CSV table of C-alpha atoms in Angstrom, one decimal:
chain,number,residue,atom,x,y,z
U,1,MET,CA,19.5,-9.8,15.4
U,2,ASN,CA,19.3,-7.0,18.0
U,3,ASN,CA,15.8,-6.7,19.6
U,4,LYS,CA,14.6,-3.2,18.7
U,5,LEU,CA,11.0,-2.6,19.4
U,6,ILE,CA,8.6,-2.5,16.3
U,7,SER,CA,5.4,-0.6,16.7
U,8,VAL,CA,2.7,-2.0,14.3
U,9,ILE,CA,-0.1,0.4,13.5
U,10,MET,CA,-3.6,-0.6,12.4
U,11,SER,CA,-7.0,1.1,12.0
U,12,VAL,CA,-10.2,-1.1,12.4
U,13,TYR,CA,-13.5,-0.1,11.1
U,14,ASN,CA,-16.1,-2.8,9.9
U,15,GLU,CA,-14.1,-5.8,8.9
U,16,LYS,CA,-15.5,-9.3,9.4
U,17,PRO,CA,-14.8,-10.6,12.8
U,18,GLU,CA,-13.0,-13.7,11.4
U,19,TRP,CA,-10.9,-11.5,9.2
U,20,LEU,CA,-9.7,-9.4,12.1
U,21,ILE,CA,-8.9,-12.4,14.3
U,22,SER,CA,-6.8,-14.0,11.5
U,23,CYS,CA,-5.1,-10.6,11.1
U,24,ILE,CA,-4.2,-10.1,14.7
U,25,ASP,CA,-3.0,-13.7,15.1
U,26,SER,CA,-0.7,-13.1,12.3
U,27,ILE,CA,0.9,-10.3,14.0
U,28,LEU,CA,1.2,-11.7,17.5
U,29,MET,CA,2.6,-15.0,16.2
U,30,GLN,CA,5.3,-13.3,14.4
U,31,THR,CA,8.9,-14.9,14.7
U,32,TYR,CA,10.1,-11.4,15.8
U,33,LYS,CA,8.5,-11.1,19.2
U,34,ASP,CA,9.7,-7.6,20.4
U,35,LEU,CA,6.7,-5.5,19.1
U,36,GLU,CA,3.7,-3.6,20.2
U,37,PHE,CA,0.4,-3.7,18.3
U,38,VAL,CA,-1.3,-0.2,18.3
U,39,ILE,CA,-4.7,-0.6,17.1
U,40,VAL,CA,-7.3,2.2,16.6
U,41,LEU,CA,-11.0,1.3,16.5
U,42,ASP,CA,-12.6,3.8,14.2
U,43,ASN,CA,-16.2,2.5,14.6
U,44,PRO,CA,-16.9,2.6,18.3
U,45,ASN,CA,-20.4,1.3,17.6
U,46,ASN,CA,-19.3,-2.0,16.3
U,47,LEU,CA,-19.5,-3.8,19.6
U,48,ILE,CA,-18.5,-7.1,18.0
U,49,LEU,CA,-15.1,-6.0,16.9
U,50,LYS,CA,-14.8,-3.8,20.1
U,51,ASN,CA,-15.1,-7.0,22.3
U,52,ILE,CA,-12.7,-8.9,20.1
U,53,LEU,CA,-10.1,-6.1,20.5
U,54,LEU,CA,-10.6,-5.8,24.2
U,55,LYS,CA,-10.1,-9.6,24.7
U,56,TYR,CA,-6.8,-9.5,22.8
U,57,GLN,CA,-5.7,-6.6,24.9
U,58,ALA,CA,-6.4,-8.5,28.1
U,59,LEU,CA,-4.7,-11.6,26.7
U,60,ASP,CA,-1.5,-9.9,25.3
U,61,ASN,CA,0.0,-6.8,26.9
U,62,ARG,CA,1.7,-6.1,23.6
U,63,VAL,CA,-1.8,-4.9,22.2
U,64,LYS,CA,-2.5,-1.2,22.8
U,65,LEU,CA,-6.1,-0.2,21.9
U,66,SER,CA,-7.4,3.1,21.3
U,67,ILE,CA,-11.1,3.7,20.5
U,68,ASN,CA,-12.2,6.8,18.6
U,69,ASP,CA,-15.3,8.7,19.9
U,70,LYS,CA,-16.7,8.5,16.4
U,71,ASN,CA,-15.8,7.6,12.8
U,72,GLU,CA,-12.8,9.7,12.0
U,73,GLY,CA,-11.4,8.0,8.9
U,74,LEU,CA,-8.1,6.2,8.1
U,75,ILE,CA,-5.7,9.1,8.0
U,76,PHE,CA,-6.8,10.4,11.5
U,77,SER,CA,-6.8,6.9,13.0
U,78,LEU,CA,-3.3,6.1,11.6
U,79,ASN,CA,-1.8,9.5,12.9
U,80,LYS,CA,-3.5,8.8,16.3
U,81,ALA,CA,-1.8,5.3,16.3
U,82,LEU,CA,1.5,6.9,15.5
U,83,SER,CA,1.2,9.3,18.4
U,84,ILE,CA,1.0,6.2,20.7
U,85,CYS,CA,4.0,4.3,19.4
U,86,SER,CA,7.2,3.9,21.3
U,87,GLY,CA,9.2,1.7,19.0
U,88,GLU,CA,12.3,2.2,16.8
U,89,TYR,CA,10.4,0.9,13.8
U,90,ILE,CA,7.0,1.6,12.5
U,91,ALA,CA,5.1,-1.1,10.5
U,92,ARG,CA,1.8,-0.9,8.8
U,93,MET,CA,-0.9,-3.5,8.8
U,94,ASP,CA,-4.6,-3.5,7.5
U,95,ALA,CA,-7.3,-5.3,9.4
U,96,ASP,CA,-8.4,-7.8,6.7
U,97,ASP,CA,-4.8,-8.9,5.7
U,98,ILE,CA,-2.7,-11.7,7.0
U,99,ALA,CA,1.1,-11.2,7.6
U,100,LYS,CA,3.5,-14.1,6.9
U,101,LEU,CA,4.9,-15.1,10.2
U,102,ASN,CA,8.5,-14.0,9.3
U,103,ARG,CA,7.5,-10.8,7.8
U,104,PHE,CA,9.1,-8.2,10.4
U,105,GLU,CA,12.3,-10.4,10.8
U,106,ALA,CA,12.8,-10.4,7.1
U,107,GLN,CA,11.9,-6.8,6.5
U,108,MET,CA,14.3,-5.6,9.5
U,109,ARG,CA,17.1,-7.8,8.2
U,110,PHE,CA,16.7,-6.4,4.6
U,111,LEU,CA,16.5,-2.7,5.8
U,112,GLU,CA,19.5,-2.8,8.0
U,113,ALA,CA,21.6,-4.8,5.6
U,114,ASN,CA,20.8,-2.3,2.8
U,115,ASN,CA,21.0,0.9,5.0
U,116,LEU,CA,17.4,1.9,4.0
U,117,ASP,CA,14.8,3.9,5.9
U,118,LEU,CA,11.6,2.4,4.6
U,119,VAL,CA,10.8,-1.0,2.9
U,120,GLY,CA,7.9,-2.9,1.5
U,121,ALA,CA,7.6,-6.4,0.3
U,122,ASN,CA,5.7,-8.5,-2.4
U,123,VAL,CA,2.2,-9.7,-1.6
U,124,GLU,CA,-0.2,-12.4,-2.7
U,125,PHE,CA,-3.7,-11.5,-3.6
U,126,PHE,CA,-6.5,-13.7,-2.2
U,127,ASN,CA,-10.2,-13.7,-1.2
U,128,ASP,CA,-12.5,-16.3,0.2
U,129,GLU,CA,-13.9,-17.3,-3.2
U,130,GLN,CA,-10.7,-17.8,-5.3
U,131,GLY,CA,-8.1,-18.3,-2.7
U,132,THR,CA,-4.7,-17.0,-3.7
U,133,PHE,CA,-4.7,-15.8,-7.4
U,134,HIS,CA,-1.9,-13.4,-8.0
U,135,HIS,CA,1.6,-12.6,-6.6
U,136,THR,CA,3.2,-9.1,-7.1
U,137,ASP,CA,6.6,-8.6,-8.5
U,138,LYS,CA,7.7,-5.3,-7.0
U,139,LEU,CA,10.9,-3.4,-8.0
U,140,ARG,CA,13.3,-3.5,-5.2
U,141,THR,CA,15.8,-0.7,-6.1
U,142,HIS,CA,15.3,2.9,-4.6
U,143,SER,CA,16.0,4.7,-7.9
U,144,PHE,CA,13.4,2.5,-9.8
U,145,ILE,CA,10.6,2.9,-7.2
U,146,LYS,CA,11.2,6.6,-7.4
U,147,LYS,CA,11.0,6.4,-11.2
U,148,MET,CA,7.7,4.6,-11.0
U,149,LEU,CA,6.3,7.4,-8.6
U,150,GLN,CA,7.4,10.0,-11.4
U,151,VAL,CA,5.5,7.9,-14.0
U,152,GLY,CA,2.4,7.7,-11.9
U,153,THR,CA,2.2,4.8,-9.5
U,154,ILE,CA,3.2,3.8,-6.0
U,155,GLY,CA,5.9,1.2,-5.9
U,156,ILE,CA,5.3,-0.1,-2.5
U,157,VAL,CA,2.2,-1.7,-1.2
U,158,HIS,CA,1.0,0.3,1.9
U,159,PRO,CA,0.2,-2.4,4.3
U,160,THR,CA,3.7,-3.7,3.9
U,161,PHE,CA,5.3,-0.3,5.0
U,162,PHE,CA,8.2,-1.0,7.4
U,163,ALA,CA,10.1,2.1,8.4
U,164,LYS,CA,12.5,3.7,10.9
U,165,THR,CA,10.4,5.8,13.2
U,166,LYS,CA,12.4,8.9,12.3
U,167,VAL,CA,10.8,8.7,8.9
U,168,TYR,CA,7.3,9.1,10.3
U,169,GLU,CA,8.6,11.7,12.8
U,170,THR,CA,10.3,13.8,10.1
U,171,LEU,CA,7.2,13.7,7.9
U,172,ASN,CA,4.8,14.4,10.8
U,173,GLY,CA,2.9,11.4,9.8
U,174,TYR,CA,0.2,10.9,7.1
U,175,GLY,CA,-1.0,14.1,5.2
U,176,GLN,CA,-4.6,14.9,4.1
U,177,SER,CA,-4.4,13.2,0.6
U,178,LEU,CA,-7.8,11.2,0.8
U,179,HIS,CA,-7.6,7.7,-0.6
U,180,THR,CA,-3.9,8.1,-1.6
U,181,GLU,CA,-2.3,9.0,1.7
U,182,ASP,CA,0.3,6.2,1.1
U,183,LYS,CA,1.4,7.7,-2.3
U,184,GLU,CA,1.6,11.2,-0.8
U,185,PHE,CA,3.6,9.9,2.2
U,186,LEU,CA,6.0,8.2,-0.2
U,187,ALA,CA,6.5,11.3,-2.2
U,188,ARG,CA,7.6,13.1,0.9
U,189,VAL,CA,9.9,10.2,1.8
U,190,PHE,CA,11.9,10.9,-1.3
U,191,VAL,CA,11.5,14.7,-0.9
U,192,ASN,CA,13.2,14.3,2.4
U,193,GLY,CA,16.1,12.2,1.1
U,194,PHE,CA,15.1,8.9,2.7
U,195,LYS,CA,16.1,5.5,1.0
U,196,VAL,CA,13.5,3.0,0.1
U,197,GLY,CA,13.4,-0.6,-1.2
U,198,ASN,CA,11.4,-3.8,-1.4
U,199,VAL,CA,12.0,-7.3,0.0
U,200,GLY,CA,11.7,-9.7,-2.9
U,201,GLU,CA,10.0,-12.3,-0.7
U,202,CYS,CA,6.2,-12.4,-0.5
U,203,LEU,CA,5.5,-11.4,3.1
U,204,LEU,CA,1.7,-10.6,3.2
U,205,SER,CA,-1.5,-12.1,2.1
U,206,TYR,CA,-3.6,-9.0,0.6
U,207,ARG,CA,-7.3,-9.6,0.7
U,208,TYR,CA,-8.7,-8.3,-2.6
U,209,SER,CA,-12.3,-7.0,-2.5
U,210,GLU,CA,-14.2,-5.2,-5.3
U,211,THR,CA,-16.1,-3.4,-2.5
U,212,SER,CA,-13.1,-1.8,-0.8
U,213,ILE,CA,-12.9,1.9,-0.3
U,214,THR,CA,-10.3,2.3,-3.1
U,215,LYS,CA,-12.4,0.4,-5.5
U,216,SER,CA,-15.7,2.1,-4.8
U,217,ASN,CA,-13.9,5.6,-5.2
U,218,SER,CA,-11.7,4.5,-8.0
U,219,PHE,CA,-12.3,7.8,-10.0
U,220,HIS,CA,-11.2,10.0,-7.0
U,221,VAL,CA,-8.3,7.7,-6.2
U,222,TYR,CA,-7.2,8.2,-9.9
U,223,LYS,CA,-7.5,11.9,-9.8
U,224,MET,CA,-5.7,12.3,-6.4
U,225,GLY,CA,-3.1,9.9,-7.6
U,226,ARG,CA,-2.5,12.0,-10.7
U,227,TYR,CA,-2.3,15.1,-8.5
U,228,VAL,CA,0.3,13.7,-6.2
U,229,THR,CA,2.4,12.6,-9.1
U,230,ASN,CA,2.2,16.1,-10.7
U,231,VAL,CA,3.2,17.7,-7.4
U,232,PHE,CA,6.0,15.3,-7.1
U,233,ASN,CA,7.3,16.0,-10.5
U,234,GLN,CA,6.9,19.7,-10.0
U,235,TYR,CA,9.2,19.3,-6.9
U,236,LEU,CA,11.7,17.5,-9.0
U,237,LYS,CA,11.8,20.4,-11.4
U,238,THR,CA,11.7,23.4,-8.9
U,239,GLY,CA,12.8,22.0,-5.5
U,240,ASN,CA,9.4,23.1,-4.0
U,241,TYR,CA,6.9,20.5,-2.7
U,242,ASN,CA,3.4,22.2,-2.6
U,243,PHE,CA,0.6,19.8,-1.8
U,244,ASP,CA,-2.9,21.5,-1.7
U,245,ILE,CA,-5.1,19.5,0.7
U,246,THR,CA,-8.2,21.2,-0.9
U,247,PHE,CA,-7.6,19.6,-4.3
U,248,ILE,CA,-10.0,16.8,-3.6
U,249,GLU,CA,-12.8,19.3,-3.2
U,250,ARG,CA,-12.3,20.4,-6.8
U,251,VAL,CA,-12.4,16.8,-8.3
U,252,LYS,CA,-15.7,16.7,-10.2
U,253,ALA,CA,-17.1,14.2,-12.6
U,254,SER,CA,-20.3,13.9,-14.5
U,255,ASN,CA,-22.5,10.6,-14.1
U,256,GLU,CA,-21.4,9.6,-17.6
U,257,GLU,CA,-17.6,10.1,-16.8
U,258,LEU,CA,-18.0,8.0,-13.7
U,259,LYS,CA,-19.9,5.3,-15.5
U,260,ALA,CA,-17.4,5.3,-18.3
U,261,PHE,CA,-14.4,5.2,-15.9
U,262,ASN,CA,-15.9,2.3,-13.8
U,263,ALA,CA,-16.7,0.5,-17.1
U,264,LYS,CA,-13.1,0.9,-18.0
U,265,GLN,CA,-12.0,-0.6,-14.7
U,266,VAL,CA,-14.0,-3.7,-15.2
U,267,LYS,CA,-12.9,-4.2,-18.8
U,268,LEU,CA,-9.3,-3.7,-17.7
U,269,GLY,CA,-9.7,-6.5,-15.2
U,270,GLU,CA,-10.9,-8.7,-18.0
U,271,ALA,CA,-7.9,-7.7,-20.2
U,272,ARG,CA,-5.5,-8.7,-17.4
U,273,SER,CA,-7.4,-12.0,-17.0
U,274,ALA,CA,-7.1,-12.6,-20.7
U,275,VAL,CA,-3.4,-12.0,-20.6
U,276,HIS,CA,-3.1,-14.4,-17.7
U,277,ASN,CA,-4.9,-17.1,-19.7
U,278,LYS,CA,-2.7,-16.4,-22.8
U,279,LYS,CA,-5.8,-15.1,-24.8
U,280,TYR,CA,-3.9,-12.3,-26.3
U,281,PHE,CA,-6.4,-11.2,-29.1
U,282,LYS,CA,-9.2,-10.9,-26.5
U,283,ALA,CA,-6.8,-9.0,-24.2
U,284,LEU,CA,-6.0,-6.5,-27.2
U,285,LYS,CA,-9.7,-6.1,-27.9
U,286,ASP,CA,-10.5,-5.4,-24.2
U,287,LEU,CA,-7.6,-3.0,-24.1
U,288,LEU,CA,-8.8,-1.1,-27.1
U,289,HIS,CA,-12.4,-1.0,-25.5
U,290,CYS,CA,-10.8,0.5,-22.3
U,291,ILE,CA,-9.0,3.2,-24.3
U,292,ILE,CA,-12.4,4.2,-26.0
U,293,LEU,CA,-14.0,4.4,-22.6
U,294,SER,CA,-11.4,6.3,-20.9
U,295,ARG,CA,-8.0,7.9,-21.9
U,296,SER,CA,-6.8,7.1,-18.3
U,297,THR,CA,-6.2,3.8,-19.8
U,298,LEU,CA,-3.1,5.3,-21.7
U,299,LEU,CA,-1.5,6.0,-18.2
U,300,THR,CA,-2.1,2.4,-17.2
U,301,ILE,CA,-0.3,1.2,-20.4
U,302,LYS,CA,2.6,3.7,-19.8
U,303,ILE,CA,3.0,2.5,-16.2
U,304,ASN,CA,3.0,-1.2,-17.1
U,305,LEU,CA,5.6,-0.6,-20.0
U,306,TRP,CA,7.9,1.1,-17.6
U,307,LEU,CA,7.5,-1.6,-15.0
U,308,LYS,CA,8.5,-4.2,-17.6
U,309,LEU,CA,11.5,-2.2,-18.6
U,310,LEU,CA,12.7,-1.6,-15.2
U,311,ARG,CA,12.2,-5.2,-14.2
U,312,ILE,CA,14.3,-6.4,-17.0
U,313,ILE,CA,17.1,-4.0,-16.2
U,314,GLU,CA,16.8,-4.9,-12.4
U,315,LYS,CA,17.1,-8.6,-13.1
U,316,LYS,CA,20.1,-8.1,-15.5
U,317,LYS,CA,21.8,-6.2,-12.7
U,318,ASP,CA,21.1,-9.1,-10.4
U,319,LYS,CA,22.7,-11.5,-12.7
U,320,VAL,CA,25.8,-9.4,-13.1
U,321,ALA,CA,26.1,-9.2,-9.3
U,322,MET,CA,25.5,-13.0,-8.8
U,323,PRO,CA,28.9,-14.7,-7.8
U,324,VAL,CA,30.2,-17.2,-10.4
U,325,SER,CA,30.1,-20.8,-9.2
U,326,LEU,CA,33.4,-22.6,-9.3
């Protein structure tokens, strides 16, 4: 494999020190060595994290550290990191996740072999209490990932993004889609005619926390996600992609709506757990309760039905393409 420079971009805010150390080690110990790790500290007052990052910068010249003057948020920090990059590829990473040591080697090989512009990968969900408790089964095919965006969900896990630098340059980085910057970015990837896919292999350990930003702002994530889907579908109809960055300011919800939506999220988690444990009657009961709490549950059901259908089609195609053993 030819040694092309990979620029890994990451924003750090308030992660636990041990999480950050595990994350950084997983990047610097990659089997693919020709990389630069561009890290933006978005909390200059966190001296513990600052000192950890400064030590890594002194130990490994591949680490490029930039410290914001004040908290600017994820979108600002990622775009700042992009402005520092000099690699032919851009890879995303989150400061509380752990990359498998062959991640970049596997993603570059897959991207180049299939003539793609941006790829993701499967991930395993874990936390300190349960260990690893779930593995994703992402669709790998460009057209199927595009279909899922039309239906209403992003088909590539953001911290597994691995793309040619020209993708980020053409799109001018991340747009101002608060909490859904990854989904809106992927929409513009399709708008600009780039090709995407997912590596079937699990290449990242994704730390799952109920207190993450996306969980604590789940209603706004839902509303912004729906808006991105609508904008993308309107583009497919008209050829015009018109994203209004002020939409988030018009997202309003009463305390009753927020309470019902959050209760639905909890009950939906219980339904998934019931399915996993083959308690199907309880799962159905929980799902009906979710629908009563919030009609957004119907979108979740629709997304999962499409996922199951496209997985069946994709796996059937894989079997057809598989060479016959003699």
